[in-house]
Amino acid sequence: SIAIIGASQDATKIGGRPVELLRRFGFPGAIYPVNPRAKEVQGLPAFPSIDAIPEVPELAIIAVAAEAAPDALDACAVRGVKAAVIFSSGFAELGEAGLVMQERLRATAHRSGMRVLGPNCLGAASVAERSIATFSVVLENGLPPVGPLGIASQSGNLGSYTALLARERGIGASRFITTGNECDVDIADCIAFLAQDDATRVILCILETCRDAARLTGALELARQARKPVIVLKIGASEAGQAAAASHTGALAGSDAVFDAVFRRAGAVRVHSVEQLLDLGHAAAVLGDRLPKG
């Protein structure tokens, strides 16, 4: 079951698109729009608050203004929701005041044990389950076919563009995850999850920065032990790229040479374009169990 806090009648808005996509692609679970000013959203009964929903949703999508997001997440924690995706922007990427609000999100996640994706992210989708927690426009023309590629990206735009290219090439995908500002779930968590995910055989990663080196190297090691190739597009190597990374996720990029060394030691393959990412990912998916040693 998925609750959409800030659900909108307008399917082009960030609070309306997930409702429309979940319905269009046939998500089999319950969909609970939360909007205190509406009795109905896109043909579904709407609820004034998370507390008014008749069951505890398994996932909450938060699509409200940044100032309202911490209270919305607190309400989810009190209700016992175990996972949340926060689309809202206006946090650490905008400076000190935004960072204070983001730290409140982090504290709620850690205090409650809820796993939180975002804020300032495009969200996630599980293709086979039709579980869509994203407002990415690339899904408007269809989901990728079900397949072995897991896509994890700190950049929402590049991650969704990769999913679009995969669909255009007919390459199957398992999961699509964008992490944004990473108040809780980070890119290492995503790699570690995909390494242990039966639906995923190849991991495509778009990385702007690393917040915890030990977690990242540990996640890459899990993937190597599972014999799942990790192909990494590391962006933010130039000064302009580092400035873009800071604006996307509120984080600074580290030394490019250090990343190269970490990838080499971990057995991850670095590429330098989205096209190369798809080319190698496709090749690894086709090879399956016949991958080269090492």
PDB file of N, CA, C and O in Angstrom, residues 21-87:
ATOM      1  N   LEU A  21       0.469   7.400 -12.489  1.00  0.00           N
ATOM      2  CA  LEU A  21       1.319   6.312 -12.971  1.00  0.00           C
ATOM      3  C   LEU A  21       0.993   4.984 -12.274  1.00  0.00           C
ATOM      4  O   LEU A  21       0.955   3.930 -12.913  1.00  0.00           O
ATOM      5  N   LEU A  22       0.756   5.033 -10.981  1.00  0.00           N
ATOM      6  CA  LEU A  22       0.384   3.817 -10.256  1.00  0.00           C
ATOM      7  C   LEU A  22      -0.897   3.211 -10.828  1.00  0.00           C
ATOM      8  O   LEU A  22      -0.995   1.993 -11.009  1.00  0.00           O
ATOM      9  N   ARG A  23      -1.862   4.062 -11.129  1.00  0.00           N
ATOM     10  CA  ARG A  23      -3.128   3.573 -11.673  1.00  0.00           C
ATOM     11  C   ARG A  23      -2.947   3.079 -13.113  1.00  0.00           C
ATOM     12  O   ARG A  23      -3.450   2.021 -13.481  1.00  0.00           O
ATOM     13  N   ARG A  24      -2.216   3.842 -13.909  1.00  0.00           N
ATOM     14  CA  ARG A  24      -2.084   3.486 -15.322  1.00  0.00           C
ATOM     15  C   ARG A  24      -1.343   2.177 -15.512  1.00  0.00           C
ATOM     16  O   ARG A  24      -1.708   1.352 -16.349  1.00  0.00           O
ATOM     17  N   PHE A  25      -0.285   1.951 -14.712  1.00  0.00           N
ATOM     18  CA  PHE A  25       0.535   0.754 -14.907  1.00  0.00           C
ATOM     19  C   PHE A  25       0.069  -0.431 -14.062  1.00  0.00           C
ATOM     20  O   PHE A  25       0.687  -1.484 -14.064  1.00  0.00           O
ATOM     21  N   GLY A  26      -1.028  -0.251 -13.323  1.00  0.00           N
ATOM     22  CA  GLY A  26      -1.664  -1.387 -12.667  1.00  0.00           C
ATOM     23  C   GLY A  26      -0.998  -1.851 -11.388  1.00  0.00           C
ATOM     24  O   GLY A  26      -0.903  -3.059 -11.141  1.00  0.00           O
ATOM     25  N   PHE A  27      -0.566  -0.890 -10.545  1.00  0.00           N
ATOM     26  CA  PHE A  27      -0.050  -1.292  -9.232  1.00  0.00           C
ATOM     27  C   PHE A  27      -1.130  -2.073  -8.486  1.00  0.00           C
ATOM     28  O   PHE A  27      -2.265  -1.611  -8.352  1.00  0.00           O
ATOM     29  N   PRO A  28      -0.797  -3.292  -8.011  1.00  0.00           N
ATOM     30  CA  PRO A  28      -1.842  -4.153  -7.445  1.00  0.00           C
ATOM     31  C   PRO A  28      -2.231  -3.835  -6.008  1.00  0.00           C
ATOM     32  O   PRO A  28      -3.222  -4.367  -5.507  1.00  0.00           O
ATOM     33  N   GLY A  29      -1.471  -2.990  -5.335  1.00  0.00           N
ATOM     34  CA  GLY A  29      -1.778  -2.677  -3.943  1.00  0.00           C
ATOM     35  C   GLY A  29      -2.719  -1.488  -3.804  1.00  0.00           C
ATOM     36  O   GLY A  29      -3.182  -0.913  -4.789  1.00  0.00           O
ATOM     37  N   ALA A  30      -2.991  -1.124  -2.556  1.00  0.00           N
ATOM     38  CA  ALA A  30      -3.880   0.011  -2.275  1.00  0.00           C
ATOM     39  C   ALA A  30      -3.135   1.326  -2.506  1.00  0.00           C
ATOM     40  O   ALA A  30      -1.947   1.453  -2.191  1.00  0.00           O
ATOM     41  N   ILE A  31      -3.850   2.324  -3.062  1.00  0.00           N
ATOM     42  CA  ILE A  31      -3.298   3.661  -3.303  1.00  0.00           C
ATOM     43  C   ILE A  31      -4.121   4.638  -2.469  1.00  0.00           C
ATOM     44  O   ILE A  31      -5.350   4.710  -2.614  1.00  0.00           O
ATOM     45  N   TYR A  32      -3.453   5.395  -1.597  1.00  0.00           N
ATOM     46  CA  TYR A  32      -4.147   6.292  -0.673  1.00  0.00           C
ATOM     47  C   TYR A  32      -3.693   7.738  -0.891  1.00  0.00           C
ATOM     48  O   TYR A  32      -2.671   8.165  -0.341  1.00  0.00           O
ATOM     49  N   PRO A  33      -4.446   8.526  -1.682  1.00  0.00           N
ATOM     50  CA  PRO A  33      -4.118   9.948  -1.790  1.00  0.00           C
ATOM     51  C   PRO A  33      -4.427  10.669  -0.478  1.00  0.00           C
ATOM     52  O   PRO A  33      -5.482  10.435   0.126  1.00  0.00           O
ATOM     53  N   VAL A  34      -3.501  11.513  -0.038  1.00  0.00           N
ATOM     54  CA  VAL A  34      -3.717  12.317   1.168  1.00  0.00           C
ATOM     55  C   VAL A  34      -3.764  13.788   0.756  1.00  0.00           C
ATOM     56  O   VAL A  34      -2.773  14.334   0.251  1.00  0.00           O
ATOM     57  N   ASN A  35      -4.939  14.394   0.939  1.00  0.00           N
ATOM     58  CA  ASN A  35      -5.131  15.802   0.589  1.00  0.00           C
ATOM     59  C   ASN A  35      -6.289  16.327   1.433  1.00  0.00           C
ATOM     60  O   ASN A  35      -7.438  15.927   1.220  1.00  0.00           O
ATOM     61  N   PRO A  36      -5.997  17.203   2.398  1.00  0.00           N
ATOM     62  CA  PRO A  36      -7.057  17.651   3.311  1.00  0.00           C
ATOM     63  C   PRO A  36      -8.132  18.502   2.640  1.00  0.00           C
ATOM     64  O   PRO A  36      -9.189  18.751   3.224  1.00  0.00           O
ATOM     65  N   ARG A  37      -7.887  18.949   1.395  1.00  0.00           N
ATOM     66  CA  ARG A  37      -8.853  19.827   0.720  1.00  0.00           C
ATOM     67  C   ARG A  37      -9.652  19.090  -0.364  1.00  0.00           C
ATOM     68  O   ARG A  37     -10.354  19.727  -1.149  1.00  0.00           O
ATOM     69  N   ALA A  38      -9.523  17.760  -0.409  1.00  0.00           N
ATOM     70  CA  ALA A  38     -10.241  17.023  -1.454  1.00  0.00           C
ATOM     71  C   ALA A  38     -10.866  15.763  -0.892  1.00  0.00           C
ATOM     72  O   ALA A  38     -10.283  15.087  -0.040  1.00  0.00           O
ATOM     73  N   LYS A  39     -12.067  15.438  -1.347  1.00  0.00           N
ATOM     74  CA  LYS A  39     -12.711  14.183  -0.966  1.00  0.00           C
ATOM     75  C   LYS A  39     -12.265  13.039  -1.889  1.00  0.00           C
ATOM     76  O   LYS A  39     -12.327  11.874  -1.534  1.00  0.00           O
ATOM     77  N   GLU A  40     -11.821  13.434  -3.100  1.00  0.00           N
ATOM     78  CA  GLU A  40     -11.446  12.455  -4.106  1.00  0.00           C
ATOM     79  C   GLU A  40     -10.281  13.015  -4.926  1.00  0.00           C
ATOM     80  O   GLU A  40     -10.227  14.210  -5.202  1.00  0.00           O
ATOM     81  N   VAL A  41      -9.317  12.146  -5.280  1.00  0.00           N
ATOM     82  CA  VAL A  41      -8.189  12.553  -6.130  1.00  0.00           C
ATOM     83  C   VAL A  41      -8.058  11.546  -7.267  1.00  0.00           C
ATOM     84  O   VAL A  41      -7.865  10.349  -7.035  1.00  0.00           O
ATOM     85  N   GLN A  42      -8.219  12.030  -8.485  1.00  0.00           N
ATOM     86  CA  GLN A  42      -8.097  11.194  -9.683  1.00  0.00           C
ATOM     87  C   GLN A  42      -8.953   9.915  -9.591  1.00  0.00           C
ATOM     88  O   GLN A  42      -8.517   8.816  -9.944  1.00  0.00           O
ATOM     89  N   GLY A  43     -10.160  10.095  -9.058  1.00  0.00           N
ATOM     90  CA  GLY A  43     -11.089   8.979  -8.990  1.00  0.00           C
ATOM     91  C   GLY A  43     -10.933   8.083  -7.780  1.00  0.00           C
ATOM     92  O   GLY A  43     -11.692   7.112  -7.620  1.00  0.00           O
ATOM     93  N   LEU A  44      -9.957   8.385  -6.911  1.00  0.00           N
ATOM     94  CA  LEU A  44      -9.740   7.576  -5.711  1.00  0.00           C
ATOM     95  C   LEU A  44     -10.202   8.353  -4.473  1.00  0.00           C
ATOM     96  O   LEU A  44     -10.046   9.577  -4.407  1.00  0.00           O
ATOM     97  N   PRO A  45     -10.747   7.674  -3.453  1.00  0.00           N
ATOM     98  CA  PRO A  45     -11.084   8.362  -2.209  1.00  0.00           C
ATOM     99  C   PRO A  45      -9.823   8.991  -1.600  1.00  0.00           C
ATOM    100  O   PRO A  45      -8.773   8.352  -1.541  1.00  0.00           O
ATOM    101  N   ALA A  46      -9.933  10.238  -1.170  1.00  0.00           N
ATOM    102  CA  ALA A  46      -8.798  10.937  -0.561  1.00  0.00           C
ATOM    103  C   ALA A  46      -8.986  11.025   0.945  1.00  0.00           C
ATOM    104  O   ALA A  46     -10.118  10.971   1.459  1.00  0.00           O
ATOM    105  N   PHE A  47      -7.884  11.155   1.650  1.00  0.00           N
ATOM    106  CA  PHE A  47      -7.892  11.192   3.118  1.00  0.00           C
ATOM    107  C   PHE A  47      -7.264  12.500   3.588  1.00  0.00           C
ATOM    108  O   PHE A  47      -6.319  13.001   2.979  1.00  0.00           O
ATOM    109  N   PRO A  48      -7.789  13.068   4.694  1.00  0.00           N
ATOM    110  CA  PRO A  48      -7.273  14.367   5.148  1.00  0.00           C
ATOM    111  C   PRO A  48      -5.878  14.297   5.765  1.00  0.00           C
ATOM    112  O   PRO A  48      -5.162  15.303   5.807  1.00  0.00           O
ATOM    113  N   SER A  49      -5.482  13.096   6.241  1.00  0.00           N
ATOM    114  CA  SER A  49      -4.175  12.956   6.879  1.00  0.00           C
ATOM    115  C   SER A  49      -3.743  11.492   6.833  1.00  0.00           C
ATOM    116  O   SER A  49      -4.542  10.601   6.530  1.00  0.00           O
ATOM    117  N   ILE A  50      -2.486  11.250   7.173  1.00  0.00           N
ATOM    118  CA  ILE A  50      -1.969   9.874   7.207  1.00  0.00           C
ATOM    119  C   ILE A  50      -2.693   9.068   8.277  1.00  0.00           C
ATOM    120  O   ILE A  50      -2.888   7.858   8.147  1.00  0.00           O
ATOM    121  N   ASP A  51      -3.144   9.753   9.344  1.00  0.00           N
ATOM    122  CA  ASP A  51      -3.835   9.064  10.443  1.00  0.00           C
ATOM    123  C   ASP A  51      -5.216   8.573  10.039  1.00  0.00           C
ATOM    124  O   ASP A  51      -5.756   7.647  10.653  1.00  0.00           O
ATOM    125  N   ALA A  52      -5.815   9.205   9.024  1.00  0.00           N
ATOM    126  CA  ALA A  52      -7.179   8.850   8.619  1.00  0.00           C
ATOM    127  C   ALA A  52      -7.228   7.627   7.711  1.00  0.00           C
ATOM    128  O   ALA A  52      -8.305   7.084   7.465  1.00  0.00           O
ATOM    129  N   ILE A  53      -6.078   7.184   7.218  1.00  0.00           N
ATOM    130  CA  ILE A  53      -6.040   6.011   6.332  1.00  0.00           C
ATOM    131  C   ILE A  53      -6.360   4.763   7.165  1.00  0.00           C
ATOM    132  O   ILE A  53      -5.852   4.613   8.279  1.00  0.00           O
ATOM    133  N   PRO A  54      -7.175   3.836   6.650  1.00  0.00           N
ATOM    134  CA  PRO A  54      -7.624   2.701   7.467  1.00  0.00           C
ATOM    135  C   PRO A  54      -6.544   1.673   7.801  1.00  0.00           C
ATOM    136  O   PRO A  54      -6.775   0.815   8.657  1.00  0.00           O
ATOM    137  N   GLU A  55      -5.417   1.689   7.139  1.00  0.00           N
ATOM    138  CA  GLU A  55      -4.297   0.802   7.491  1.00  0.00           C
ATOM    139  C   GLU A  55      -3.017   1.622   7.495  1.00  0.00           C
ATOM    140  O   GLU A  55      -2.976   2.748   6.992  1.00  0.00           O
ATOM    141  N   VAL A  56      -1.952   1.060   8.050  1.00  0.00           N
ATOM    142  CA  VAL A  56      -0.647   1.734   8.005  1.00  0.00           C
ATOM    143  C   VAL A  56      -0.043   1.488   6.623  1.00  0.00           C
ATOM    144  O   VAL A  56       0.230   0.339   6.262  1.00  0.00           O
ATOM    145  N   PRO A  57       0.153   2.528   5.822  1.00  0.00           N
ATOM    146  CA  PRO A  57       0.720   2.310   4.487  1.00  0.00           C
ATOM    147  C   PRO A  57       2.142   1.755   4.593  1.00  0.00           C
ATOM    148  O   PRO A  57       2.888   2.087   5.514  1.00  0.00           O
ATOM    149  N   GLU A  58       2.493   0.906   3.632  1.00  0.00           N
ATOM    150  CA  GLU A  58       3.861   0.367   3.614  1.00  0.00           C
ATOM    151  C   GLU A  58       4.865   1.424   3.162  1.00  0.00           C
ATOM    152  O   GLU A  58       6.034   1.393   3.558  1.00  0.00           O
ATOM    153  N   LEU A  59       4.399   2.347   2.326  1.00  0.00           N
ATOM    154  CA  LEU A  59       5.267   3.407   1.800  1.00  0.00           C
ATOM    155  C   LEU A  59       4.487   4.706   1.770  1.00  0.00           C
ATOM    156  O   LEU A  59       3.305   4.723   1.407  1.00  0.00           O
ATOM    157  N   ALA A  60       5.168   5.789   2.144  1.00  0.00           N
ATOM    158  CA  ALA A  60       4.582   7.122   2.004  1.00  0.00           C
ATOM    159  C   ALA A  60       5.426   7.934   1.036  1.00  0.00           C
ATOM    160  O   ALA A  60       6.657   8.000   1.171  1.00  0.00           O
ATOM    161  N   ILE A  61       4.772   8.522   0.041  1.00  0.00           N
ATOM    162  CA  ILE A  61       5.412   9.486  -0.847  1.00  0.00           C
ATOM    163  C   ILE A  61       5.059  10.870  -0.326  1.00  0.00           C
ATOM    164  O   ILE A  61       3.877  11.182  -0.113  1.00  0.00           O
ATOM    165  N   ILE A  62       6.077  11.703  -0.095  1.00  0.00           N
ATOM    166  CA  ILE A  62       5.844  13.048   0.436  1.00  0.00           C
ATOM    167  C   ILE A  62       6.123  14.059  -0.672  1.00  0.00           C
ATOM    168  O   ILE A  62       7.262  14.189  -1.140  1.00  0.00           O
ATOM    169  N   ALA A  63       5.059  14.747  -1.112  1.00  0.00           N
ATOM    170  CA  ALA A  63       5.158  15.693  -2.220  1.00  0.00           C
ATOM    171  C   ALA A  63       4.517  17.012  -1.804  1.00  0.00           C
ATOM    172  O   ALA A  63       3.543  17.474  -2.405  1.00  0.00           O
ATOM    173  N   VAL A  64       5.066  17.590  -0.739  1.00  0.00           N
ATOM    174  CA  VAL A  64       4.567  18.866  -0.220  1.00  0.00           C
ATOM    175  C   VAL A  64       5.723  19.863  -0.209  1.00  0.00           C
ATOM    176  O   VAL A  64       6.872  19.497  -0.478  1.00  0.00           O
ATOM    177  N   ALA A  65       5.443  21.116   0.107  1.00  0.00           N
ATOM    178  CA  ALA A  65       6.499  22.132   0.193  1.00  0.00           C
ATOM    179  C   ALA A  65       7.532  21.727   1.246  1.00  0.00           C
ATOM    180  O   ALA A  65       7.214  21.030   2.221  1.00  0.00           O
ATOM    181  N   ALA A  66       8.769  22.163   1.041  1.00  0.00           N
ATOM    182  CA  ALA A  66       9.865  21.779   1.939  1.00  0.00           C
ATOM    183  C   ALA A  66       9.532  22.073   3.402  1.00  0.00           C
ATOM    184  O   ALA A  66       9.817  21.261   4.287  1.00  0.00           O
ATOM    185  N   GLU A  67       8.902  23.215   3.655  1.00  0.00           N
ATOM    186  CA  GLU A  67       8.608  23.615   5.045  1.00  0.00           C
ATOM    187  C   GLU A  67       7.645  22.638   5.717  1.00  0.00           C
ATOM    188  O   GLU A  67       7.653  22.488   6.938  1.00  0.00           O
ATOM    189  N   ALA A  68       6.795  21.981   4.922  1.00  0.00           N
ATOM    190  CA  ALA A  68       5.810  21.055   5.484  1.00  0.00           C
ATOM    191  C   ALA A  68       6.311  19.615   5.545  1.00  0.00           C
ATOM    192  O   ALA A  68       5.703  18.774   6.214  1.00  0.00           O
ATOM    193  N   ALA A  69       7.420  19.321   4.858  1.00  0.00           N
ATOM    194  CA  ALA A  69       7.889  17.935   4.762  1.00  0.00           C
ATOM    195  C   ALA A  69       8.317  17.343   6.108  1.00  0.00           C
ATOM    196  O   ALA A  69       7.992  16.178   6.390  1.00  0.00           O
ATOM    197  N   PRO A  70       9.055  18.084   6.981  1.00  0.00           N
ATOM    198  CA  PRO A  70       9.439  17.469   8.259  1.00  0.00           C
ATOM    199  C   PRO A  70       8.238  17.050   9.107  1.00  0.00           C
ATOM    200  O   PRO A  70       8.252  15.964   9.706  1.00  0.00           O
ATOM    201  N   ASP A  71       7.188  17.885   9.155  1.00  0.00           N
ATOM    202  CA  ASP A  71       5.992  17.506   9.913  1.00  0.00           C
ATOM    203  C   ASP A  71       5.311  16.290   9.288  1.00  0.00           C
ATOM    204  O   ASP A  71       4.808  15.407   9.995  1.00  0.00           O
ATOM    205  N   ALA A  72       5.285  16.240   7.961  1.00  0.00           N
ATOM    206  CA  ALA A  72       4.666  15.101   7.276  1.00  0.00           C
ATOM    207  C   ALA A  72       5.420  13.813   7.592  1.00  0.00           C
ATOM    208  O   ALA A  72       4.815  12.760   7.834  1.00  0.00           O
ATOM    209  N   LEU A  73       6.758  13.897   7.601  1.00  0.00           N
ATOM    210  CA  LEU A  73       7.555  12.706   7.921  1.00  0.00           C
ATOM    211  C   LEU A  73       7.361  12.299   9.373  1.00  0.00           C
ATOM    212  O   LEU A  73       7.257  11.099   9.689  1.00  0.00           O
ATOM    213  N   ASP A  74       7.288  13.281  10.278  1.00  0.00           N
ATOM    214  CA  ASP A  74       7.029  12.978  11.692  1.00  0.00           C
ATOM    215  C   ASP A  74       5.701  12.233  11.855  1.00  0.00           C
ATOM    216  O   ASP A  74       5.607  11.259  12.609  1.00  0.00           O
ATOM    217  N   ALA A  75       4.672  12.693  11.132  1.00  0.00           N
ATOM    218  CA  ALA A  75       3.361  12.046  11.222  1.00  0.00           C
ATOM    219  C   ALA A  75       3.434  10.605  10.716  1.00  0.00           C
ATOM    220  O   ALA A  75       2.807   9.701  11.281  1.00  0.00           O
ATOM    221  N   CYS A  76       4.228  10.383   9.666  1.00  0.00           N
ATOM    222  CA  CYS A  76       4.412   9.017   9.151  1.00  0.00           C
ATOM    223  C   CYS A  76       5.090   8.135  10.193  1.00  0.00           C
ATOM    224  O   CYS A  76       4.720   6.972  10.383  1.00  0.00           O
ATOM    225  N   ALA A  77       6.093   8.696  10.873  1.00  0.00           N
ATOM    226  CA  ALA A  77       6.819   7.930  11.888  1.00  0.00           C
ATOM    227  C   ALA A  77       5.891   7.542  13.037  1.00  0.00           C
ATOM    228  O   ALA A  77       5.904   6.397  13.504  1.00  0.00           O
ATOM    229  N   VAL A  78       5.074   8.485  13.481  1.00  0.00           N
ATOM    230  CA  VAL A  78       4.132   8.213  14.571  1.00  0.00           C
ATOM    231  C   VAL A  78       3.123   7.139  14.156  1.00  0.00           C
ATOM    232  O   VAL A  78       2.749   6.273  14.952  1.00  0.00           O
ATOM    233  N   ARG A  79       2.712   7.177  12.897  1.00  0.00           N
ATOM    234  CA  ARG A  79       1.731   6.201  12.389  1.00  0.00           C
ATOM    235  C   ARG A  79       2.342   4.816  12.210  1.00  0.00           C
ATOM    236  O   ARG A  79       1.616   3.820  12.092  1.00  0.00           O
ATOM    237  N   GLY A  80       3.683   4.724  12.175  1.00  0.00           N
ATOM    238  CA  GLY A  80       4.335   3.433  12.026  1.00  0.00           C
ATOM    239  C   GLY A  80       4.706   3.074  10.603  1.00  0.00           C
ATOM    240  O   GLY A  80       5.010   1.914  10.304  1.00  0.00           O
ATOM    241  N   VAL A  81       4.704   4.074   9.695  1.00  0.00           N
ATOM    242  CA  VAL A  81       5.123   3.836   8.310  1.00  0.00           C
ATOM    243  C   VAL A  81       6.609   3.478   8.304  1.00  0.00           C
ATOM    244  O   VAL A  81       7.408   4.092   8.999  1.00  0.00           O
ATOM    245  N   LYS A  82       6.981   2.463   7.524  1.00  0.00           N
ATOM    246  CA  LYS A  82       8.359   1.947   7.555  1.00  0.00           C
ATOM    247  C   LYS A  82       9.273   2.549   6.493  1.00  0.00           C
ATOM    248  O   LYS A  82      10.493   2.395   6.559  1.00  0.00           O
ATOM    249  N   ALA A  83       8.686   3.189   5.457  1.00  0.00           N
ATOM    250  CA  ALA A  83       9.516   3.741   4.380  1.00  0.00           C
ATOM    251  C   ALA A  83       8.848   4.969   3.792  1.00  0.00           C
ATOM    252  O   ALA A  83       7.618   5.043   3.713  1.00  0.00           O
ATOM    253  N   ALA A  84       9.671   5.948   3.394  1.00  0.00           N
ATOM    254  CA  ALA A  84       9.148   7.177   2.793  1.00  0.00           C
ATOM    255  C   ALA A  84      10.080   7.642   1.683  1.00  0.00           C
ATOM    256  O   ALA A  84      11.290   7.440   1.738  1.00  0.00           O
ATOM    257  N   VAL A  85       9.472   8.260   0.674  1.00  0.00           N
ATOM    258  CA  VAL A  85      10.210   8.911  -0.411  1.00  0.00           C
ATOM    259  C   VAL A  85       9.811  10.376  -0.394  1.00  0.00           C
ATOM    260  O   VAL A  85       8.619  10.696  -0.461  1.00  0.00           O
ATOM    261  N   ILE A  86      10.819  11.257  -0.271  1.00  0.00           N
ATOM    262  CA  ILE A  86      10.535  12.695  -0.192  1.00  0.00           C
ATOM    263  C   ILE A  86      10.962  13.363  -1.497  1.00  0.00           C
ATOM    264  O   ILE A  86      12.158  13.469  -1.794  1.00  0.00           O
ATOM    265  N   PHE A  87       9.972  13.800  -2.287  1.00  0.00           N
ATOM    266  CA  PHE A  87      10.259  14.506  -3.536  1.00  0.00           C
ATOM    267  C   PHE A  87      10.707  15.946  -3.275  1.00  0.00           C
ATOM    268  O   PHE A  87      11.476  16.506  -4.056  1.00  0.00           O
TER     269      PHE A  87
END
